[in-house]
Coordinates of C-alpha atoms in Angstrom, one line a residue:
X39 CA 0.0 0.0 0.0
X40 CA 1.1 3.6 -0.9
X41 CA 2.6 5.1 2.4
X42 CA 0.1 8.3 3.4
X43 CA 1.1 11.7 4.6
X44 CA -0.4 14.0 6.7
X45 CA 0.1 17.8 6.0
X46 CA -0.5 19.8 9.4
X47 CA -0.3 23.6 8.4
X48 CA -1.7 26.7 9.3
X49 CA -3.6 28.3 6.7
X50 CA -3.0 27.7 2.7
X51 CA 0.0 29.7 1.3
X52 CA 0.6 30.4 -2.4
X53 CA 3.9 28.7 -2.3
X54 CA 3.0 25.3 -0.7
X55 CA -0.3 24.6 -2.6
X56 CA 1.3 24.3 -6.0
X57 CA 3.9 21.7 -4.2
X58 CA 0.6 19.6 -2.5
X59 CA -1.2 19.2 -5.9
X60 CA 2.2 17.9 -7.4
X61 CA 2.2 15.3 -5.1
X62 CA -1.3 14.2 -5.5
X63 CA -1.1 14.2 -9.3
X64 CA 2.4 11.6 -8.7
X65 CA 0.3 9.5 -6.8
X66 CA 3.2 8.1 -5.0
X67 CA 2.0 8.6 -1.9
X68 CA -1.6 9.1 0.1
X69 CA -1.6 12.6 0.6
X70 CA -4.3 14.7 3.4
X71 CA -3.5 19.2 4.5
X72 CA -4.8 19.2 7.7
X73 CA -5.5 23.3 7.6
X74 CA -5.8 25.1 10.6
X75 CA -7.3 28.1 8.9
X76 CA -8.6 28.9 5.4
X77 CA -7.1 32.3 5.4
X78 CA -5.3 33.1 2.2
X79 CA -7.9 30.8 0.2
X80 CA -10.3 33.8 1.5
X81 CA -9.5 37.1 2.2
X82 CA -7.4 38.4 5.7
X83 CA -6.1 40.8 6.9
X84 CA -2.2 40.7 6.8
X85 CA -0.8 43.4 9.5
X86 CA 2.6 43.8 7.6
X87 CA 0.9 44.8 4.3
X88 CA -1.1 46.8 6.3
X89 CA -4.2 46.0 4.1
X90 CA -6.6 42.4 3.7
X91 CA -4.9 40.3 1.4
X92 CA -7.0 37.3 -1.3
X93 CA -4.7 35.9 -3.8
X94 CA -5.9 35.7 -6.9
X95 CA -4.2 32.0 -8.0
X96 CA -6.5 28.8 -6.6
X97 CA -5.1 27.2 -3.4
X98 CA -7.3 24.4 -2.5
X99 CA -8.2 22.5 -5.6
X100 CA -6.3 19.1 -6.9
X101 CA -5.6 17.7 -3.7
X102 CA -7.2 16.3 -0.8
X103 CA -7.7 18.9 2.4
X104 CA -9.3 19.7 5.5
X105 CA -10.3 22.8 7.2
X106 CA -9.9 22.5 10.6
X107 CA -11.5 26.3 11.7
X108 CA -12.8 28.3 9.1
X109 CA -12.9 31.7 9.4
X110 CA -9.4 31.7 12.2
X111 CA -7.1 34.3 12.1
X112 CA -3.5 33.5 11.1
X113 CA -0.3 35.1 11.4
X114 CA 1.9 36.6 14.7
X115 CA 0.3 35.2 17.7
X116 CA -2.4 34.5 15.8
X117 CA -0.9 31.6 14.5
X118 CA 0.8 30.4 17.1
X119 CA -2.2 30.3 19.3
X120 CA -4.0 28.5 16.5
X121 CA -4.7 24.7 17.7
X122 CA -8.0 23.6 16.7
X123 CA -8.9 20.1 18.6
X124 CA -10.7 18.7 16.1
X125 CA -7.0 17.5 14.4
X126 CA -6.8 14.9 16.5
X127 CA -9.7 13.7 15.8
X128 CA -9.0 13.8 11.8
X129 CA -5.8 12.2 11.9
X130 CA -7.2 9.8 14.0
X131 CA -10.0 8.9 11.2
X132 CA -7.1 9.7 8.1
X133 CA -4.5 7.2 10.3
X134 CA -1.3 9.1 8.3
X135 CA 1.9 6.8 8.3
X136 CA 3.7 9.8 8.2
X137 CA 3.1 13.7 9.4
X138 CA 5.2 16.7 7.9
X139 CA 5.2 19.7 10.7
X140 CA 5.7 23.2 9.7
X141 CA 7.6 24.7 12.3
X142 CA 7.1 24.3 16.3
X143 CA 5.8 27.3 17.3
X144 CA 1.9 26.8 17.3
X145 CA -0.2 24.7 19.6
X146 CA -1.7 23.2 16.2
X147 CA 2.1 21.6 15.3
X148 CA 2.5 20.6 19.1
X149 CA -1.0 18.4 18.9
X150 CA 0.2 17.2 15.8
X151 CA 3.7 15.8 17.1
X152 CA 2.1 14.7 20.5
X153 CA -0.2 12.8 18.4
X154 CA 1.9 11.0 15.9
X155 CA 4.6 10.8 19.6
X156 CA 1.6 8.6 20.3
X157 CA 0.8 6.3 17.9
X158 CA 4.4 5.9 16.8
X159 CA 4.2 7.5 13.6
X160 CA 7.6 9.1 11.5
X161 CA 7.6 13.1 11.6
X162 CA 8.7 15.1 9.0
X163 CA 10.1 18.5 10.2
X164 CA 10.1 21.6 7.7
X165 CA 10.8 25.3 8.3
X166 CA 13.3 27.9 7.2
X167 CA 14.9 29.6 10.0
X168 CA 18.1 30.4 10.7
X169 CA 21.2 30.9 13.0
X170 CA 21.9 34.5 11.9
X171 CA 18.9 36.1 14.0
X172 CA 19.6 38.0 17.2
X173 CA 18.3 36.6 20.3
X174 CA 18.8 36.9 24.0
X175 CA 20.9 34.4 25.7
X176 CA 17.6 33.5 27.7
X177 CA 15.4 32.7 24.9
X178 CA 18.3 30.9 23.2
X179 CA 18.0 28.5 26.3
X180 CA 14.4 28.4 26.3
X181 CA 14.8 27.3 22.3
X182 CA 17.4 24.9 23.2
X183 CA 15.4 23.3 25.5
X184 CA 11.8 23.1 23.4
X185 CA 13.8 22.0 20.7
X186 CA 15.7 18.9 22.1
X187 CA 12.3 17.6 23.4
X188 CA 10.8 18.4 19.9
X189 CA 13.6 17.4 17.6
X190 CA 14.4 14.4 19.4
X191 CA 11.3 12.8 17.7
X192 CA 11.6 14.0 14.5
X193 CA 12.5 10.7 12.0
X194 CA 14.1 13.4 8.9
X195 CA 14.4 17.4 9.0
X196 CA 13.7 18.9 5.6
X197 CA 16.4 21.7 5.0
X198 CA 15.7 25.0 2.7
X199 CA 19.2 26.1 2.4
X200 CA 23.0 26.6 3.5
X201 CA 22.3 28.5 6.6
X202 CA 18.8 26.4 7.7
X203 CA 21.3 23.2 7.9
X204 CA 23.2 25.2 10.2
X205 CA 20.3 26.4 12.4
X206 CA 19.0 22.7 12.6
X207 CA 22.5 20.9 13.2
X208 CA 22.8 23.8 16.2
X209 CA 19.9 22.9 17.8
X210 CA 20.6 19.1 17.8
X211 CA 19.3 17.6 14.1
X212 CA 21.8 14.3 13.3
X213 CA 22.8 15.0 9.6
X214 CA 22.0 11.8 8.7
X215 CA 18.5 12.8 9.2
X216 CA 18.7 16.0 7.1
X217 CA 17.3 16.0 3.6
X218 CA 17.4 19.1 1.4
X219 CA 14.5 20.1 0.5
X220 CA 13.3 23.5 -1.5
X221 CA 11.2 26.3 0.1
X222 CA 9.3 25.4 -3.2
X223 CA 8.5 28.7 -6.5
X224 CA 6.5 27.4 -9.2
X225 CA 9.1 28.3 -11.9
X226 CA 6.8 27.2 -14.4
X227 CA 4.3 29.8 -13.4
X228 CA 6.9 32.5 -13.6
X229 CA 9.0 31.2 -16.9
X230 CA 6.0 31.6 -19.1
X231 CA 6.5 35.5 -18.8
X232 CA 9.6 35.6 -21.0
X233 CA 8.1 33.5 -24.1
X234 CA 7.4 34.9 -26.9
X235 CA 8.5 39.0 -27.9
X236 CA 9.0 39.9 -24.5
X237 CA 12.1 41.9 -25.0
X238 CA 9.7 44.1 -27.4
X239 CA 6.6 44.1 -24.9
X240 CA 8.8 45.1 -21.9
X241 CA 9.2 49.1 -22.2
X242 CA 5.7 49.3 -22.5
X243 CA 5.2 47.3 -19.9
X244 CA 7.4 49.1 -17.7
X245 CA 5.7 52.7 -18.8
X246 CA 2.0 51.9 -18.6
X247 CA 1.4 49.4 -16.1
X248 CA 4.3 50.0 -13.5
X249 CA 4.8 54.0 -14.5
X250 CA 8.3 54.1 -14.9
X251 CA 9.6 56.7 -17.9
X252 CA 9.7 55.6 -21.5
X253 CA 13.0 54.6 -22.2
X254 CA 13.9 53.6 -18.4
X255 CA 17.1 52.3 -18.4
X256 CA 18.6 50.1 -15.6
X257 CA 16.1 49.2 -13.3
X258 CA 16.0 47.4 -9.7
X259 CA 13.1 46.2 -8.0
X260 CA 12.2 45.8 -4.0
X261 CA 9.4 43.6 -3.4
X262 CA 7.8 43.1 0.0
X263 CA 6.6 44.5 3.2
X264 CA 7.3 48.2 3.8
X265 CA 8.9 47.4 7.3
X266 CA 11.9 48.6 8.9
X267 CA 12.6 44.9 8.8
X268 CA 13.1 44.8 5.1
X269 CA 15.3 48.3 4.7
X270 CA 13.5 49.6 1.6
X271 CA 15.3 52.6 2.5
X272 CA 18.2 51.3 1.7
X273 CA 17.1 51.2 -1.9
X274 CA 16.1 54.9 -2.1
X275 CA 19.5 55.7 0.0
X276 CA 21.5 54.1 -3.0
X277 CA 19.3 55.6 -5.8
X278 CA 20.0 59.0 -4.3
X279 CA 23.8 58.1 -3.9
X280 CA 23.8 57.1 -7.6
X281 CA 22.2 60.2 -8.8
X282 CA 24.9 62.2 -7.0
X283 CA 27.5 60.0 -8.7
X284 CA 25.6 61.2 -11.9
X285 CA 24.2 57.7 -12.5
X286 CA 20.7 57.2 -13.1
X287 CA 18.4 54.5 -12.3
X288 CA 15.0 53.4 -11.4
X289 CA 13.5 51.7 -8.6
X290 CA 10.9 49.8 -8.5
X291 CA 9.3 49.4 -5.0
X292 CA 6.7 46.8 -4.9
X293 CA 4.5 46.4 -1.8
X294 CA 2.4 48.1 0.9
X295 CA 3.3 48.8 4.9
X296 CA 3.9 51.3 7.5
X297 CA 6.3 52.5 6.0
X298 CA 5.3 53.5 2.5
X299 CA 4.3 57.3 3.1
X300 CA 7.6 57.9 4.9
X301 CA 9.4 55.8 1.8
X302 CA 7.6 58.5 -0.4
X303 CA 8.2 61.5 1.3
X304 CA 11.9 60.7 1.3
X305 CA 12.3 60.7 -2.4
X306 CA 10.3 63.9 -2.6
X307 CA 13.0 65.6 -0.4
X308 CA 15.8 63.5 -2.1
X309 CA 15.0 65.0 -5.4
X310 CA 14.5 61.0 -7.1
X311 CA 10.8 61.1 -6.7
X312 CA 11.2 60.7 -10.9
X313 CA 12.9 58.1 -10.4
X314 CA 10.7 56.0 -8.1
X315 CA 7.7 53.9 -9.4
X316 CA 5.4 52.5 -6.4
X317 CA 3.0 50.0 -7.2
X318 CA 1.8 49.2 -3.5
X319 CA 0.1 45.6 -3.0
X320 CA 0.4 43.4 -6.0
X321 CA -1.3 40.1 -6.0
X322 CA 0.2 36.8 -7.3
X323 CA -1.3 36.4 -11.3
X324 CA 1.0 39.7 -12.0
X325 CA 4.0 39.4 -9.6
X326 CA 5.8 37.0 -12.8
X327 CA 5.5 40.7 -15.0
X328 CA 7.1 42.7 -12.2
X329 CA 9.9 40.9 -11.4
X330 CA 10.3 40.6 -15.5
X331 CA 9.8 44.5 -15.7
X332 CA 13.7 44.7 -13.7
X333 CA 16.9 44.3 -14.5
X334 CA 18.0 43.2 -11.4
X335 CA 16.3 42.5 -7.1
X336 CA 17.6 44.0 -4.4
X337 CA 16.8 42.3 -1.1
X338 CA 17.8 44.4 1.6
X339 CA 16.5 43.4 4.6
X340 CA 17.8 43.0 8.1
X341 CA 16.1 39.9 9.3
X342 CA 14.5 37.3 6.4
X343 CA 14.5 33.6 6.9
X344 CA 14.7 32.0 3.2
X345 CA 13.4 35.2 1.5
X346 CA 11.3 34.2 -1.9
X347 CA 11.5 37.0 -3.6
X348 CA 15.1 36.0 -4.4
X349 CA 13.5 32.7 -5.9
X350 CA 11.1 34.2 -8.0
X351 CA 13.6 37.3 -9.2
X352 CA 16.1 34.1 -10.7
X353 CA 13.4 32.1 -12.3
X354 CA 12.7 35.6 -14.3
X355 CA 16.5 35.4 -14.9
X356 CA 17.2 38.6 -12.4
X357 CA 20.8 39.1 -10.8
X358 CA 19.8 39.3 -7.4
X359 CA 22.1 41.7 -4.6
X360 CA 21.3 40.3 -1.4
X361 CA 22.3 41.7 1.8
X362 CA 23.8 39.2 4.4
X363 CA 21.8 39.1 7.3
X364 CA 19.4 37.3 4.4
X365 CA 18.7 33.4 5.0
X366 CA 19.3 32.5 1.6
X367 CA 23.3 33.2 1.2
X368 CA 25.6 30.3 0.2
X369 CA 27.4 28.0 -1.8
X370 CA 24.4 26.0 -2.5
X371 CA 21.7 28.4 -1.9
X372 CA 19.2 30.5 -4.2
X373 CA 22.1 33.5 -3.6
X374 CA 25.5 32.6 -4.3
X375 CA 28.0 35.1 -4.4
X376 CA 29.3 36.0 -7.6
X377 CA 27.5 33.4 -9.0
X378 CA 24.0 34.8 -9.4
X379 CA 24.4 37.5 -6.4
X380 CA 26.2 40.6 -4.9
X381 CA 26.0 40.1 -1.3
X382 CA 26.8 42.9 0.7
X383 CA 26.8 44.2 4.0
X384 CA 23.4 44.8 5.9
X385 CA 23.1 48.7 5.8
X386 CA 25.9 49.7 4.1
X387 CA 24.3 51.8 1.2
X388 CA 27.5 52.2 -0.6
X389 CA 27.9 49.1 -0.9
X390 CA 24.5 48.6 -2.0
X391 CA 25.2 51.3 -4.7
X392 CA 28.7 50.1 -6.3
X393 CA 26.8 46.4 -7.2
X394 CA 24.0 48.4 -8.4
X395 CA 26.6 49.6 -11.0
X396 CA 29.0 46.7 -11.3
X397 CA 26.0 45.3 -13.0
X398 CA 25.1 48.0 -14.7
X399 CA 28.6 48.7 -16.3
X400 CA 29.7 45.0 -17.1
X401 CA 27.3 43.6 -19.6
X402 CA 29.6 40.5 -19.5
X403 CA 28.8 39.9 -15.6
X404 CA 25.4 40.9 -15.8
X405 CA 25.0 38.6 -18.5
X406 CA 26.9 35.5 -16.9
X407 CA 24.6 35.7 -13.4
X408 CA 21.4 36.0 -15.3
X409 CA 21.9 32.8 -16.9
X410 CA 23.2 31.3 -13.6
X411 CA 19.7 32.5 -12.0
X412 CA 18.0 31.0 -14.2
X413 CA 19.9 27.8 -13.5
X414 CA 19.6 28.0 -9.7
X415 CA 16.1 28.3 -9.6
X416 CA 15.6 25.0 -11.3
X417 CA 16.7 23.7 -8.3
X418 CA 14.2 25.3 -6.7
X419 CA 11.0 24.0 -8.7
X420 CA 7.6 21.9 -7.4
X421 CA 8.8 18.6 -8.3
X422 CA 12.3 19.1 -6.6
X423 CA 10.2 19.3 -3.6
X424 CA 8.0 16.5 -4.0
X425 CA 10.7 13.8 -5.1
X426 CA 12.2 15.4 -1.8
X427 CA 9.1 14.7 0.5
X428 CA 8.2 11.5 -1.2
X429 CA 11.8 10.4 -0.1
X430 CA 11.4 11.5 3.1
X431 CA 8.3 9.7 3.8
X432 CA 9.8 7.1 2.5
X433 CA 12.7 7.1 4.9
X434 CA 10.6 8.2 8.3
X435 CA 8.5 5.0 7.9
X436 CA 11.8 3.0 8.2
X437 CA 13.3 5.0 11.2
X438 CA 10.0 5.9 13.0
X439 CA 10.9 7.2 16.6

């Protein structure tokens, strides 16, 4: 009989739908999402945004899936207070061989290790955090201590990345146990943007859809949350340091937040309001265009865990520059340093500004980590994940706990 998994998530997200309906259409193994919430199926309000947020792609259909409280707030405390107790009673009737956990922060993922703990099943353990965040020497402890219960009866960890692998080995994962595993874009999805005469469509593009001047030359895109969390300041800092270098170029800021009026009225006063194209919120059907639209991502945030912007920029063939505090640096990763990506130090807007214009003045660079992005992210497509939690299932029914 085919082994069957048991998805226990909070909510549906745009990322790990596409990765669920791969696996059902394989057929390789059983396969039930045990939703806490139905949030992002619907619409809900998403306090970094700042706004409510429905995406516009299907999330639910082509796959088997419960949901456990409809209508339940997700994300912050939210979702880690989320724990509905009718999961046990649906694993209990859906008898999983195997249960993937996202995280171990919610009540919801606790009921759902207590209960496999129970009935001796294997536990797969996904998430993408990492060693490089700041935290007191108390809460480290506190981790330390949740974690060796928790991890301790974990059969394989699924790892996003260079620096995850590091984060899970530091809190006690055996690396026999590790399998890599992609924090999952549907490249597919974001390839079909560059068929046909792209090249010819883009300007316009660029002019009437995202505002940006005819004839823009170089431009770089931000996309996320206007927090102080992700920098975007850091962008408009280096725009401005460029334009007093007598280089011009145009940014791209994609996204809503707190801080977007203060993001404005700093170009106003910086003189490179021209120079600035905001396009607040944009939903999922048109990020593939936007990220198309640049010539190259910058991801400058202080804190971000496996950020996918950086995916989706190199499956549109993007040079990504990447600053270090981001969970996605390495040899293996999705940003590999002068492979596909600058990286350069968190904050340091000069810095941000000379690898805006190394790629802008070496065609032959630029050129050389396009094509690697586009190479990377095939390592980061929805079947990659699914062979990759098909053979983990595979291996946690062997070395159940």
């Amino acid at each position: 009989m085919r082994p069957r998994l048991g998805v226990v998530i909070s909510h549906p997200i745009q990322h790990f739908a596409p990765v669920y309906l791969e696996l059902a259409s394989r057929n390789n193994i059983g396969l039930r999402v045990f939703y806490g919430s139905d949030a992002g199926a619907r619409s809900f309000h998403d306090r970094g945004f700042g706004r409510d947020v429905q995406w516009d792609i299907d999330l639910l259909s082509g796959y088997d899936s419960v949901i456990l409280t409809p209508g339940a707030p997700v994300g912050g405390a939210h979702s880690r207070r989320l724990n509905s107790p009718r999961l046990t009673e649906e694993l209990n009737r859906y008898d999983p061989d195997v249960v993937l956990l996202y995280g171990y922060a919610s009540r919801m993922q606790w009921r759902a290790w207590n209960w496999a703990r129970m009935q001796r099943k294997g536990i797969l353990y996904f998430s993408d955090t990492n060693v490089i965040q700041n935290r007191s020497f108390a809460r480290r402890m506190l981790k330390r201590i949740a974690l060796k219960v928790y991890f301790g009866r974990v059969s394989v960890f699924l790892a996003v990345g260079d620096r995850n692998i590091d984060y899970l080995l530091q809190y006690g994962a055996s690396p026999e146990r590790i399998i890599r595993c992609p924090l999952t874009v549907d490249i597919g999805r974001f390839r079909q943007v560059l068929e046909g005469d792209w090249q010819e469509r883009r300007q316009g593009i660029r002019r009437q859809r995202f505002g940006l001047p005819a004839g823009s030359g170089f431009v770089v895109g931000f996309a996320g949350k206007m927090t102080s969390i992700k920098r975007p300041r850091d962008v408009l800092e280096a725009v401005c340091r460029l334009k007093g270098q007598g280089r011009v170029v145009q940014a791209l800021m994609v996204g809503s937040g707190p801080l977007l009026e203060d993001m404005k009225r700093y170009a106003e006063q910086g003189g490179i309001a021209a120079q600035i194209s905001w396009t607040g919120f944009i939903n999922q059907s048109e990020i593939p265009t936007m990220y198309a639209s640049c010539d190259a991502l910058v991801l400058s945030s202080d804190r971000d865990n496996h950020p996918l912007a950086v995916t989706e920029a190199a499956a549109c063939g993007l040079p990504v520059i990447v600053s270090d505090r981001a969970g996605c640096v390495g040899p293996t990763d999705t940003a590999r340093h002068g492979e596909n990506a600058i990286v350069y130090p968190c904050g340091d807007v000069k810095a941000l500004a000379a690898a805006i214009t190394r790629l802008m003045d070496d065609p032959v660079e630029y050129a050389r980590m396009a094509q690697r992005s586009l190479e990377i992210a095939e390592t980061q497509d929805v079947p990659v994940a699914a062979q990759a939690i098909e053979q983990a299932v595979l291996t946690a029914r062997i070395c159940r706990t």
